[in-house]
Amino acid sequence: MPASDRYLRDLKLMHKIFCASSVVLFVATIWMMAADHDDEWRLIQTIFDEIEAAKLAKAEVEAKVRAAGSAEGFDRKIAELQRQIEEKLEQIETAETGVPALRKELQLAQAKLDALDRRVREERAIRDVKRANYDLGIRDGLPADELERLLAEFEAAQQLVESLERQREEADAAVKKKQAEVDAKLAEVAALEAELKKLRAEVDRLERARDDLKPESWIKKAKREIMTWPIIDGFNSPHRIQQDWLPDLKQTLGMAKTDRFDRCRTCHLGIDRFGAGNVPDFPFGEVASDNPDDWVRLNKFPHPYASHPRPDLYLTASSPHPLSKFGCTGCHEGQGSGTSFQNASHSPNDPVEEEEWHERYGYFHNHFWEFPMYPKRFRESACLRCHHSVVELGVNPRFGPTAPKVYRGWQLVRTYGCFGCHEINGYDGTRSIGPDLRLEPATEEERRAAEADPGQRPGKMRKVGPSLRHIAQKTSEAFIVHWTRNPAGFRPSTRMPRFFDLTNQQDQLAQRLMPVEVAAIARYLIDHSESVELLAPRKGYQPDPQRGAQLFAHRGCLACHSYDSNVAKGITADFGPDLSRIHEKLLPGEDGFRWLYTWLRDPTRHHPRTRMPNLFLEPELQNGVYVDPAADIAAYLLRHQPEKVPFPQSAVDESALDELVRLFLGKATTRARVEQTMAERKFADPGTEVKGDEIELVPPQPGEVSDEQWLAMRLNYVGRKTIGRYGCFGCHDIPGFEKARPIGTSLQDWGRKDTTKLALEHIEQYLDEHGEANGESTRERVERALKKARSNTFRSEEERERELTIAYFYSSLIHHQRAGFLWQKLRAPRSYDYRKTETKGYDERLRMPKFPLKQDDIEAIATFILGLVADPPDEQYVYRPTQRMADQIEGERLLQKYNCRGCHMTELPEVVYGVDLDQIHETNLAPADHPEALEWLLKLKPPRPALTGEKRVFTVEGEKVELPIMTFRGLLYFFDPEEDPEFQEYSFDLWETLDVAGKRVLPATKMLVPASQLVEIRPADGGRFAEWLVERLMESGPAQGNRFLAWQMAPPPLYLEGPKVQTSWLYQFLREPERIRYTTVLRMPRFNMSDAEARTLANYFAAIDGADYPYQEVEQRRPEYLAAAEQRFRKRHPGRPQSYLKEAWDTLNAPLCIKCHSVGGRKYQASDPKKDVHAPDLNRVHARIRSEWLNVWLFNPRWITPYTSMPAPFPRGQKQFEPLFDGDAYDQTLGVRDALLNYVRLMEEFGPARPAVAADATKQETTNP
């Protein structure tokens, strides 16, 4: 085709189009850059700059107030100083002062000095050249005359330099002299300027810092703004992403574990900002205003600007969880690399908050991020990744309860025995991966096998229900039917869940088959019950129910059990079952009595693993009368026992029974074999080896099977299948199920369960149509709650929290999330079978029972279960307690397991009140107190600062008074509730040493607390039964209003038990308790604990109190100590014929200790039963008591136990038994201490004390010098 000069398109149009498209592309590029740069975190950082600027402005004002009393006063003071400086300068600058002339002279002198400085530097340079020329000449080997010339030139230059330096020194001295004269004239001005500078220093520093954040000059403002522009912000922008790199705290992305990068602090800029004393710089608080100035004024900051709570525990370098090591997402989860609200994967705490977030941030649940942040209600779940023991999250001596909700969930799981059906295996081989809640080996053989396997760790949890192995001797088949059908119908407080008559058992088929299942369970348990030899009282003994009532109240039963009777008025306990209707439960007549009598006397006879202790209810003589406490208590509990079983038993529907037999057999064999079994009335001939439940259908003997026998065989078969199907053996010891495994889903990693595997079925329809206990729709309830929340019409905050919690879980369930599924599973476990029973077989229906859980119980359990992820971080992050802390953790678990706190206080009540410091007086030693003992007391009980630093306003005698708050620990001595409230006063006995504003207050001091100044009395940790028993003994018991005597009869507080007893003795005592106190109305029972548990519990008390363990060296038994004691004895008491230890032994056996104690081979005998108290025997003190504790006890027993009746045996200033230690009370006390600690040796060496010793001692008169 020939060439042409014509264009295909119009060039002018093309130029226009190109120009327009370039402009559009340029605008789009700018738009893209602006949109890309418009991150929400930049605005957050800008607002945070305003907050910091406002805080600095506030700090400026505070600095001015500190300096001058007020900001206006500061400004006036600055102006005044400036005025004074100006006036002084004007005065000084006049000719009369001579300052102008001095300044001119100073200028001339300085000019001369400067000229000499320049000349000296020049001549030094010339001299250095001369020196270099001479050195080069030597190097080059110049002739001698040439070298002499060069040296002469150098020496001449050196002389000139030295002359000039002398002149310079004189000129410098002249300048300094003139400067001193000027300074002397300007001294007052300099002082004023120094004062001004000092006054402004802090304010100037704050102003500079504020100006950097919020400049006032437009140039600085423009510069700061330009530095935030795109591209330019890459060069030291004031706003930037904050990133924490955590290379060891890996996170799982897909199939790989990668380093963790947290950018949370990009928005949460104040999260790690704390001042001195770990005080948050930006404390969290809800503020209605959006103005940062208001936040600063109120010192309350909303998220994301607030500091993290508990800096003692989190983020700070001194805390256990420093930010540099743990970051943020290691605990909170979420997408740490995200820098927007949505990408960070926050989780709302309720639907209302979700709506607010959606409106403000465009929030939606990101299904593509596997680890969304925990909502506020579940944030404690993350603790379980590292804290596998769990105990330290709820009981921590240093930090207190740090995760109380997850700890409570753990306790509830243990209490209700969830692990019986759902294994929670905390180990992968021997590697800990989470909390371990597994059943202990069922048999001794299993236990030995587990311990022998180095790759496994056996479980430690006991089944929570009672053993049913001997149930036929305890109760009737009719009661078992009644109880199994509805446990709460017999005992409303029971923890046993309900298996029958639940939501998936309301159809006709279930109503026909269910009674047969219940009857079959009862028959199986009765027929397979094993007999045990029952005990009985002595023949002819007539139990006394009235005496039994007192014994039931006094012997500790009410520390674990409740009982509806006047005897138990004022106390309830739920560690054991409520015994109010036990008379209806047990077999009538002698059979039930003997079972209860045997249970009280020897619980392990019925159940080797029972937690019921042996209360030592052995028959004894009381005032010459034979008394059998167990028989009397049994008679009291069974005093209303009916003559026959009060629960009717209906006949079994055999057609329904056959239907169940066919159903279960059909799963194990062919249909033909099923029909053959039903026709022949046997599954196999006797003697045939049959594995599985079908063994119940094998007749015990050859021959024809009778109707009654066939009925029993079928019932046992259905009973066995039903027990296995419902997992009853998970809580109870049942014959035939010794090797059965848990039937439910394992929970050790349920917190990461794939949500697509949650069988939600028709739950949405169920909640839409039913859902609530009263049959109402859960959906409608949630809609009402959301409507109230939007209009803020809830009647109370409690109602709001309750209803929005339901709304949260409902929303979670509708969105197929784990929390919602778990909530509904615990709330109505069979509801997931809604409209599924029509298409399921009867034996395929859901089996989980309904537990008596409240809403907060469900949330606590959910918090615990959601934390089970079986994915611990690197070993360095997993909590590995020290040995001392490990003993505290395990000991705390055992205290709960055996309910030690049911009787004993492990921590005394704490009184908080406003104190008038003028009413607090330092405790002075009494005349009878030895000053040396005070030093030992202060080591045993160091003074604790009593003032909290807080102040409150109280009304005292009609006037408002601000008083400091003080705390102390002690026991109530007296309070009269009938007194006029204006004059009511509490009286407490102090148990600790206090430092109250520099005043030392010693134990046993009476603390008087006006009721008007009382803030609170924090209850003791345990000891509820002891407190109740004290009041009872005072009102109607032998104490008769004497509180001290009542406490001596009650279980003692275990306050500072660690420094008191030797660990080895406590271990032996826990394994086999011996009688120590004879004043108590009950004995320490023997618990069914293992050697390892006893050892751990003994270690616990020493560990919690900071005492040495597990071994204690008694210094007073060492040869070096005894030799030194002998020398001291000879020096202080010359002429004594016997050794120190013999003197000490005779002092111990003098007629003093024997008045109350058994000692020296002699038994206690009361000379006046009304006055004398049978105190503990002294033959075990050497093994039981630590020497440091014994020191203080012997000098002043009430410093240790304020309610004791024991006096100080050898008061200061009183001479007793003067031949012994020449009557020196101090030496006698030490001698008794050493004799007690060397008791066995002295008994072997000197034998029991001879009566002559006591007779000789009593001849000496007690004198008071």
Short mmCIF file of C-alpha atoms in Angstrom, two decimals, residues 19-283:
data_model
loop_
_atom_site.label_atom_id
_atom_site.label_comp_id
_atom_site.label_asym_id
_atom_site.label_seq_id
_atom_site.Cartn_x
_atom_site.Cartn_y
_atom_site.Cartn_z
CA CYS A 19 -3.60 15.03 28.56
CA ALA A 20 -6.94 14.23 30.18
CA SER A 21 -5.96 10.62 30.95
CA SER A 22 -2.65 11.81 32.44
CA VAL A 23 -4.49 14.19 34.70
CA VAL A 24 -6.93 11.45 35.73
CA LEU A 25 -4.08 9.02 36.35
CA PHE A 26 -2.20 11.64 38.38
CA VAL A 27 -5.30 12.37 40.48
CA ALA A 28 -5.93 8.65 40.94
CA THR A 29 -2.32 8.15 42.02
CA ILE A 30 -2.56 10.97 44.54
CA TRP A 31 -5.93 9.60 45.70
CA MET A 32 -4.42 6.13 46.06
CA MET A 33 -1.49 7.48 48.06
CA ALA A 34 -3.81 9.48 50.29
CA ALA A 35 -6.10 6.51 50.84
CA ASP A 36 -3.16 4.24 51.51
CA HIS A 37 -1.75 6.78 53.93
CA ASP A 38 -5.07 7.36 55.69
CA ASP A 39 -4.53 4.69 58.39
CA GLU A 40 -6.68 4.86 61.50
CA TRP A 41 -3.63 4.40 63.70
CA ARG A 42 -2.27 7.75 62.53
CA LEU A 43 -5.33 9.52 63.91
CA ILE A 44 -5.01 7.56 67.16
CA GLN A 45 -1.38 8.61 67.51
CA THR A 46 -2.35 12.22 66.76
CA ILE A 47 -4.95 12.10 69.54
CA PHE A 48 -2.40 10.52 71.85
CA ASP A 49 -0.08 13.45 71.11
CA GLU A 50 -2.89 15.75 72.23
CA ILE A 51 -3.31 13.68 75.40
CA GLU A 52 0.38 13.86 76.18
CA ALA A 53 0.46 17.58 75.45
CA ALA A 54 -2.53 18.07 77.78
CA LYS A 55 -0.83 15.97 80.47
CA LEU A 56 2.33 18.05 80.09
CA ALA A 57 0.27 21.23 80.36
CA LYS A 58 -1.35 19.86 83.49
CA ALA A 59 2.07 18.88 84.80
CA GLU A 60 3.28 22.45 84.15
CA VAL A 61 0.46 23.82 86.25
CA GLU A 62 1.20 21.26 88.99
CA ALA A 63 4.89 22.19 88.88
CA LYS A 64 3.98 25.85 89.25
CA VAL A 65 1.68 25.02 92.17
CA ARG A 66 4.43 23.01 93.86
CA ALA A 67 6.88 25.87 93.37
CA ALA A 68 4.68 28.80 94.41
CA GLY A 69 1.36 27.52 95.73
CA SER A 70 -0.56 28.43 92.56
CA ALA A 71 0.02 29.07 88.86
CA GLU A 72 -0.73 32.77 89.28
CA GLY A 73 1.63 32.93 92.22
CA PHE A 74 4.33 31.27 90.10
CA ASP A 75 3.94 33.86 87.35
CA ARG A 76 4.03 36.67 89.90
CA LYS A 77 7.15 35.18 91.47
CA ILE A 78 8.87 34.95 88.06
CA ALA A 79 7.93 38.53 87.22
CA GLU A 80 9.15 39.73 90.59
CA LEU A 81 12.52 38.01 90.16
CA GLN A 82 12.92 39.45 86.66
CA ARG A 83 12.04 42.93 87.97
CA GLN A 84 14.59 42.60 90.76
CA ILE A 85 17.27 41.51 88.31
CA GLU A 86 16.55 44.47 86.02
CA GLU A 87 16.61 46.92 88.92
CA LYS A 88 19.89 45.53 90.20
CA LEU A 89 21.42 45.72 86.76
CA GLU A 90 20.30 49.35 86.39
CA GLN A 91 21.85 50.20 89.73
CA ILE A 92 25.07 48.37 88.99
CA GLU A 93 25.53 49.93 85.55
CA THR A 94 25.80 53.45 87.00
CA ALA A 95 29.24 55.13 87.09
CA GLU A 96 29.21 55.39 90.87
CA THR A 97 29.50 51.62 91.30
CA GLY A 98 32.62 51.42 89.17
CA VAL A 99 31.28 48.42 87.26
CA PRO A 100 31.53 50.09 83.78
CA ALA A 101 35.17 50.94 84.39
CA LEU A 102 35.87 47.46 85.69
CA ARG A 103 34.27 45.97 82.61
CA LYS A 104 36.47 48.11 80.34
CA GLU A 105 39.54 47.07 82.28
CA LEU A 106 38.36 43.48 82.03
CA GLN A 107 37.94 43.83 78.26
CA LEU A 108 41.47 45.26 77.92
CA ALA A 109 42.91 42.51 80.09
CA GLN A 110 41.02 39.90 78.09
CA ALA A 111 42.24 41.42 74.80
CA LYS A 112 45.81 41.26 76.07
CA LEU A 113 45.30 37.65 77.15
CA ASP A 114 43.81 36.74 73.76
CA ALA A 115 46.79 38.36 71.93
CA LEU A 116 49.24 36.44 74.13
CA ASP A 117 47.28 33.24 73.46
CA ARG A 118 47.68 33.71 69.71
CA ARG A 119 51.40 34.58 70.06
CA VAL A 120 52.05 31.55 72.32
CA ARG A 121 50.39 29.18 69.82
CA GLU A 122 52.46 30.68 66.95
CA GLU A 123 55.77 30.46 68.81
CA ARG A 124 54.98 26.91 69.97
CA ALA A 125 54.49 25.92 66.35
CA ILE A 126 57.85 27.49 65.40
CA ARG A 127 59.53 25.74 68.34
CA ASP A 128 58.05 22.41 67.30
CA VAL A 129 59.50 22.93 63.80
CA LYS A 130 62.96 23.61 65.32
CA ARG A 131 62.67 20.43 67.39
CA ALA A 132 61.66 18.43 64.34
CA ASN A 133 64.63 19.83 62.32
CA TYR A 134 67.03 18.81 65.06
CA ASP A 135 65.50 15.30 65.24
CA LEU A 136 65.74 14.94 61.45
CA GLY A 137 69.39 16.03 61.55
CA ILE A 138 70.17 13.29 64.04
CA ARG A 139 68.38 10.79 61.85
CA ASP A 140 70.24 11.97 58.71
CA GLY A 141 73.65 12.04 60.42
CA LEU A 142 74.41 15.75 59.85
CA PRO A 143 77.75 17.12 60.96
CA ALA A 144 78.19 18.12 64.58
CA ASP A 145 78.43 21.84 63.89
CA GLU A 146 75.20 21.72 61.92
CA LEU A 147 73.50 19.84 64.78
CA GLU A 148 74.79 22.44 67.25
CA ARG A 149 73.26 25.19 65.14
CA LEU A 150 69.89 23.40 64.95
CA LEU A 151 69.92 22.76 68.71
CA ALA A 152 70.74 26.40 69.39
CA GLU A 153 67.79 27.48 67.24
CA PHE A 154 65.50 25.11 69.19
CA GLU A 155 66.73 26.38 72.57
CA ALA A 156 66.20 29.96 71.52
CA ALA A 157 62.67 29.19 70.38
CA GLN A 158 62.02 27.30 73.64
CA GLN A 159 63.20 30.26 75.74
CA LEU A 160 60.89 32.59 73.82
CA VAL A 161 57.92 30.20 74.34
CA GLU A 162 58.62 29.96 78.07
CA SER A 163 58.85 33.75 78.32
CA LEU A 164 55.53 34.20 76.50
CA GLU A 165 53.84 31.51 78.64
CA ARG A 166 54.89 33.35 81.79
CA GLN A 167 53.45 36.54 80.34
CA ARG A 168 50.24 34.68 79.45
CA GLU A 169 49.90 33.30 82.98
CA GLU A 170 50.26 36.83 84.37
CA ALA A 171 47.65 38.10 81.89
CA ASP A 172 45.30 35.22 82.80
CA ALA A 173 45.66 35.99 86.49
CA ALA A 174 44.87 39.64 85.76
CA VAL A 175 41.72 38.63 83.84
CA LYS A 176 40.55 36.37 86.67
CA LYS A 177 41.22 39.11 89.18
CA LYS A 178 39.21 41.62 87.19
CA GLN A 179 36.45 39.01 86.61
CA ALA A 180 36.31 38.34 90.37
CA GLU A 181 35.94 42.06 91.00
CA VAL A 182 33.08 42.24 88.46
CA ASP A 183 31.43 39.11 89.87
CA ALA A 184 31.63 40.54 93.35
CA LYS A 185 29.78 43.60 92.12
CA LEU A 186 27.20 41.36 90.33
CA ALA A 187 26.81 38.72 93.11
CA GLU A 188 23.27 39.74 94.00
CA VAL A 189 22.23 39.64 90.34
CA ALA A 190 23.81 36.18 89.89
CA ALA A 191 21.96 34.87 92.94
CA LEU A 192 18.67 36.17 91.59
CA GLU A 193 19.36 34.67 88.15
CA ALA A 194 20.24 31.30 89.72
CA GLU A 195 17.01 31.38 91.71
CA LEU A 196 15.06 32.22 88.54
CA LYS A 197 16.71 29.41 86.60
CA LYS A 198 16.03 26.88 89.36
CA LEU A 199 12.43 28.01 89.63
CA ARG A 200 11.83 27.69 85.89
CA ALA A 201 13.86 24.51 85.30
CA GLU A 202 11.02 21.97 85.65
CA VAL A 203 8.48 24.19 83.92
CA ASP A 204 10.89 24.91 81.04
CA ARG A 205 11.54 21.19 80.61
CA LEU A 206 7.82 20.47 80.43
CA GLU A 207 7.25 23.38 78.05
CA ARG A 208 9.94 22.12 75.69
CA ALA A 209 8.46 18.61 75.76
CA ARG A 210 4.96 19.98 75.11
CA ASP A 211 6.23 22.19 72.31
CA ASP A 212 7.77 19.16 70.61
CA LEU A 213 4.35 17.44 70.63
CA LYS A 214 2.16 20.46 69.99
CA PRO A 215 4.28 23.34 68.61
CA GLU A 216 3.11 26.90 68.99
CA SER A 217 5.19 28.49 66.22
CA TRP A 218 3.80 28.04 62.72
CA ILE A 219 7.23 27.06 61.37
CA LYS A 220 7.58 24.18 63.81
CA LYS A 221 3.96 23.19 63.22
CA ALA A 222 4.51 23.11 59.47
CA LYS A 223 7.70 21.09 59.85
CA ARG A 224 5.96 18.52 62.08
CA GLU A 225 3.02 18.31 59.68
CA ILE A 226 5.25 17.89 56.64
CA MET A 227 7.13 15.06 58.34
CA THR A 228 3.84 13.09 58.43
CA TRP A 229 3.21 13.35 54.69
CA PRO A 230 3.49 10.30 52.42
CA ILE A 231 7.02 9.34 51.41
CA ILE A 232 8.44 12.05 53.67
CA ASP A 233 7.15 10.16 56.72
CA GLY A 234 9.76 7.54 55.99
CA PHE A 235 12.36 9.97 57.29
CA ASN A 236 11.91 10.15 61.08
CA SER A 237 8.16 10.80 61.20
CA PRO A 238 6.73 11.51 64.66
CA HIS A 239 4.06 8.88 63.89
CA ARG A 240 5.17 5.36 63.13
CA ILE A 241 4.28 1.71 63.58
CA GLN A 242 5.48 0.25 66.91
CA GLN A 243 6.52 -3.38 66.53
CA ASP A 244 7.57 -6.00 69.11
CA TRP A 245 9.50 -8.94 67.69
CA LEU A 246 9.13 -12.14 69.70
CA PRO A 247 11.25 -14.78 67.96
CA ASP A 248 10.83 -17.42 70.68
CA LEU A 249 7.09 -17.04 71.16
CA LYS A 250 6.05 -18.75 67.95
CA GLN A 251 2.61 -18.60 66.37
CA THR A 252 1.05 -21.15 64.06
CA LEU A 253 0.24 -19.93 60.56
CA GLY A 254 -1.09 -22.72 58.42
CA MET A 255 1.18 -25.71 58.94
CA ALA A 256 4.21 -23.75 60.10
CA LYS A 257 5.33 -22.02 63.26
CA THR A 258 6.72 -18.55 62.67
CA ASP A 259 8.12 -15.69 64.70
CA ARG A 260 5.51 -13.49 66.35
CA PHE A 261 5.34 -9.80 65.49
CA ASP A 262 3.05 -7.64 67.61
CA ARG A 263 2.11 -4.16 66.44
CA CYS A 264 -0.54 -3.62 69.09
CA ARG A 265 1.36 -0.70 70.63
CA THR A 266 0.92 1.23 67.41
CA CYS A 267 -2.51 2.16 68.74
CA HIS A 268 -2.15 1.25 72.42
CA LEU A 269 0.63 3.76 72.94
CA GLY A 270 0.02 4.18 76.65
CA ILE A 271 -0.27 0.49 77.42
CA ASP A 272 3.23 0.19 78.92
CA ARG A 273 3.50 3.68 80.41
CA PHE A 274 3.89 3.59 84.19
CA GLY A 275 5.34 6.01 86.68
CA ALA A 276 7.27 5.50 89.89
CA GLY A 277 5.80 2.75 92.05
CA ASN A 278 4.15 1.13 89.01
CA VAL A 279 1.43 3.78 88.97
CA PRO A 280 -0.25 3.89 85.51
CA ASP A 281 0.39 7.09 83.59
CA PHE A 282 -2.93 6.64 81.82
CA PRO A 283 -5.35 4.81 84.16
#
